[in-house]
Amino acid sequence: MAARVSEWLDERLGWRKVWEAIFLRKVPKTNWYYTLGSAALFLAVNQIVTGILLTIYYVPTPDHAYDSVQFITGQVPAGWLIRGLHHWGASAMVILVGLHMLRVIVHGSYKYPREVTWFTGVFLLLAVIGFGFTGYLLPWDQKAFWATIVGTRIAAVTPLIGDWILRVMRGGDELSAVTLARFFGVHVWVLPAALLSLILVHLYLVIRIGISALPKRGE
Amino acid sequence: MRETKRFDRRQFLGALTWGIGALISAGLGIPAVAYVIGPALQRKEAQDWIRIGSTTKVELGTPTLFKARVTRRAGWIENEEELSAYVRTDNGRDFIAMSNICTHLGCRVRWVSGEQKFFCPCHNGVFDKDGNVLAGPPPRALDRFEIKVEDEQLFILGG
């Protein structure tokens, strides 16, 4: 039965070719460091699932942000788990993409013909840092508030356009309801759209070009 | 003759990958369902006796509307809400308290003394002075509150 269904679907969708291209492709002999990208991808899925779940109760206004987060953590069944996974997943994500980048540097995997893969990876790193920065404000507690005061002030050090950047980030002179709302909007709409598009290109290139072999001495 | 391998290393690792994937999915999926439907399943908080007013305000034979402020928690927000009840007595000693919420779709009913009936403005539900359905779509009589009298004061059980 299952075989007939998959046959019927394959005839119409051609999914088997896609499956083979993604999961049954030939790879050179590698080591465990080559799994860091997959680990980051796994975490991205974790962040997407738990992040969507958090928006079911979270409200991004100064009146409700802190209380709704406390409600999620203390009242909702498994809320502590969902929030915990998102919280710790975020830190793990930053660490993993950092290690993944180091792996690529050490093995020289950024070289021809994988330059574009590298560039999309650089933008993915920026997206992940953006997620971390915007997400940090959302619980709207003291740590979130002051970390964002400091973070936006750091951006303001930029020569010439620093003040302008600070105002755009905060949505005004002060950190306010406007800041919280725009950080939320960037965190749940702008960055996910960017991340998903970049991941799509990144993975397409990894599969199309294939992963690099371990470099040999004298090469 | 070599025996055909039923389950080689490759198949084992494949099955293991699927198995771990299924475990992780269940480990996140089951809490996710509890998380989404959890607050909907929580029972209402305990009910309290709420003072709604003096017995002297109730005219004999006429349902009289009483209003009381109650605090309700919804999620992380505490709201002051109005709790309304029609109280009726025929002899000044025995009281009944009826909800003014229509049992059809939740609109507020109104006592029209000229007709001696409750009317619901939404879909023309009509109830008699005891809250029984006389006409229209309501499926059952108006809900009753438990009521008690202490020191000439009326209390209803609600929350």
Short mmCIF file of C-alpha atoms in Angstrom, two decimals, chain B:
data_model
loop_
_atom_site.label_atom_id
_atom_site.label_comp_id
_atom_site.label_asym_id
_atom_site.label_seq_id
_atom_site.Cartn_x
_atom_site.Cartn_y
_atom_site.Cartn_z
CA MET B 1 26.88 -19.47 0.52
CA ARG B 2 26.59 -16.09 2.10
CA GLU B 3 23.38 -15.40 3.95
CA THR B 4 21.58 -12.30 2.71
CA LYS B 5 21.84 -9.54 5.28
CA ARG B 6 18.40 -8.54 6.49
CA PHE B 7 19.50 -5.40 8.25
CA ASP B 8 22.82 -3.93 7.29
CA ARG B 9 24.70 -1.01 8.80
CA ARG B 10 23.24 1.48 6.35
CA GLN B 11 19.67 0.44 7.07
CA PHE B 12 20.34 0.49 10.80
CA LEU B 13 21.63 4.06 10.71
CA GLY B 14 18.70 5.08 8.51
CA ALA B 15 16.20 3.61 10.96
CA LEU B 16 18.08 5.19 13.87
CA THR B 17 17.90 8.62 12.21
CA TRP B 18 14.15 8.28 11.65
CA GLY B 19 13.69 7.04 15.20
CA ILE B 20 15.59 9.93 16.78
CA GLY B 21 13.72 12.34 14.53
CA ALA B 22 10.39 10.88 15.64
CA LEU B 23 11.43 11.12 19.31
CA ILE B 24 12.43 14.77 18.97
CA SER B 25 9.23 15.59 17.08
CA ALA B 26 7.11 13.92 19.76
CA GLY B 27 9.18 15.54 22.50
CA LEU B 28 8.35 18.95 21.09
CA GLY B 29 4.98 18.15 19.51
CA ILE B 30 3.21 16.81 22.61
CA PRO B 31 4.19 19.78 24.86
CA ALA B 32 3.27 22.10 21.97
CA VAL B 33 -0.28 20.74 21.90
CA ALA B 34 -0.56 21.07 25.70
CA TYR B 35 0.81 24.61 25.41
CA VAL B 36 -1.74 25.65 22.81
CA ILE B 37 -4.86 24.11 24.33
CA GLY B 38 -3.82 24.33 28.02
CA PRO B 39 -5.38 27.68 29.04
CA ALA B 40 -8.62 26.68 27.32
CA LEU B 41 -8.96 23.64 29.57
CA GLN B 42 -8.40 25.47 32.85
CA ARG B 43 -11.46 25.43 35.09
CA LYS B 44 -12.91 28.68 36.27
CA GLU B 45 -11.64 29.91 39.60
CA ALA B 46 -13.63 29.25 42.76
CA GLN B 47 -16.89 31.13 43.10
CA ASP B 48 -17.62 33.60 45.86
CA TRP B 49 -20.69 35.08 47.47
CA ILE B 50 -21.01 38.54 45.97
CA ARG B 51 -23.08 41.23 47.67
CA ILE B 52 -25.37 42.81 45.09
CA GLY B 53 -27.59 45.08 47.20
CA SER B 54 -30.35 45.49 49.74
CA THR B 55 -33.51 43.37 49.78
CA THR B 56 -35.59 46.54 50.11
CA LYS B 57 -34.75 47.47 46.52
CA VAL B 58 -36.70 44.48 45.16
CA GLU B 59 -40.29 45.31 44.34
CA LEU B 60 -42.72 42.52 45.09
CA GLY B 61 -43.41 40.51 41.93
CA THR B 62 -41.15 42.57 39.67
CA PRO B 63 -37.74 41.31 38.55
CA THR B 64 -35.24 43.98 39.56
CA LEU B 65 -31.83 44.34 37.96
CA PHE B 66 -28.82 44.32 40.28
CA LYS B 67 -25.26 44.96 39.21
CA ALA B 68 -22.05 44.09 41.01
CA ARG B 69 -18.37 44.57 40.19
CA VAL B 70 -16.31 41.41 40.05
CA THR B 71 -12.64 40.90 39.28
CA ARG B 72 -11.85 38.31 36.64
CA ARG B 73 -8.47 37.05 35.51
CA ALA B 74 -7.93 36.40 31.81
CA GLY B 75 -4.41 35.27 31.02
CA TRP B 76 -2.15 37.89 32.65
CA ILE B 77 -4.82 40.59 32.83
CA GLU B 78 -7.17 41.28 35.73
CA ASN B 79 -10.37 42.93 34.66
CA GLU B 80 -13.15 44.54 36.64
CA GLU B 81 -16.32 43.28 35.11
CA GLU B 82 -19.98 43.87 35.75
CA LEU B 83 -22.07 40.95 36.94
CA SER B 84 -25.80 41.49 36.45
CA ALA B 85 -28.74 39.55 37.83
CA TYR B 86 -32.49 39.99 37.90
CA VAL B 87 -33.83 39.32 41.42
CA ARG B 88 -37.50 38.55 41.97
CA THR B 89 -39.58 37.83 45.06
CA ASP B 90 -43.28 37.29 45.55
CA ASN B 91 -43.38 37.47 49.34
CA GLY B 92 -40.29 39.44 50.38
CA ARG B 93 -38.70 36.36 51.94
CA ASP B 94 -37.95 33.93 49.14
CA PHE B 95 -35.76 35.34 46.37
CA ILE B 96 -34.68 34.02 43.02
CA ALA B 97 -31.81 35.47 40.98
CA MET B 98 -31.69 35.05 37.21
CA SER B 99 -28.88 35.80 34.83
CA ASN B 100 -29.72 38.49 32.27
CA ILE B 101 -27.77 36.64 29.62
CA CYS B 102 -29.96 35.10 26.94
CA THR B 103 -29.41 31.35 26.68
CA HIS B 104 -29.53 31.58 22.87
CA LEU B 105 -26.38 33.50 21.92
CA GLY B 106 -25.50 35.56 24.96
CA CYS B 107 -27.20 38.94 24.42
CA ARG B 108 -28.59 40.79 27.44
CA VAL B 109 -32.33 40.37 28.08
CA ARG B 110 -34.48 43.22 29.38
CA TRP B 111 -37.55 43.13 31.61
CA VAL B 112 -40.51 44.95 30.06
CA SER B 113 -42.96 45.59 32.88
CA GLY B 114 -45.87 46.47 30.56
CA GLU B 115 -45.71 42.99 29.02
CA GLN B 116 -44.51 41.24 32.19
CA LYS B 117 -41.90 39.43 30.10
CA PHE B 118 -38.14 39.38 29.44
CA PHE B 119 -37.23 40.26 25.86
CA CYS B 120 -33.98 39.61 24.11
CA PRO B 121 -33.25 42.26 21.44
CA CYS B 122 -31.05 40.07 19.28
CA HIS B 123 -33.32 37.29 18.02
CA ASN B 124 -36.64 37.96 19.71
CA GLY B 125 -36.28 35.47 22.53
CA VAL B 126 -39.04 35.89 25.13
CA PHE B 127 -38.98 34.62 28.74
CA ASP B 128 -41.60 34.80 31.48
CA LYS B 129 -41.01 36.27 34.96
CA ASP B 130 -39.45 33.00 36.16
CA GLY B 131 -37.10 32.92 33.19
CA ASN B 132 -38.91 30.17 31.28
CA VAL B 133 -38.83 30.37 27.49
CA LEU B 134 -42.09 31.64 25.97
CA ALA B 135 -41.03 32.24 22.37
CA GLY B 136 -38.07 32.46 20.06
CA PRO B 137 -34.86 30.47 19.68
CA PRO B 138 -33.52 30.20 23.29
CA PRO B 139 -32.91 26.50 24.08
CA ARG B 140 -33.49 26.71 27.85
CA ALA B 141 -34.70 28.96 30.66
CA LEU B 142 -32.53 31.81 31.96
CA ASP B 143 -29.70 30.56 34.19
CA ARG B 144 -30.19 30.94 37.93
CA PHE B 145 -27.73 32.15 40.54
CA GLU B 146 -27.70 30.71 44.02
CA ILE B 147 -28.93 33.48 46.27
CA LYS B 148 -28.93 34.08 50.01
CA VAL B 149 -30.01 36.89 52.35
CA GLU B 150 -27.93 38.07 55.28
CA ASP B 151 -28.81 41.17 57.31
CA GLU B 152 -31.23 42.36 54.62
CA GLN B 153 -28.46 42.12 52.04
CA LEU B 154 -28.64 39.95 48.92
CA PHE B 155 -25.70 37.76 47.98
CA ILE B 156 -25.31 35.68 44.82
CA LEU B 157 -22.80 32.96 44.14
CA GLY B 158 -20.61 33.87 41.18
CA GLY B 159 -17.14 34.72 40.06
#
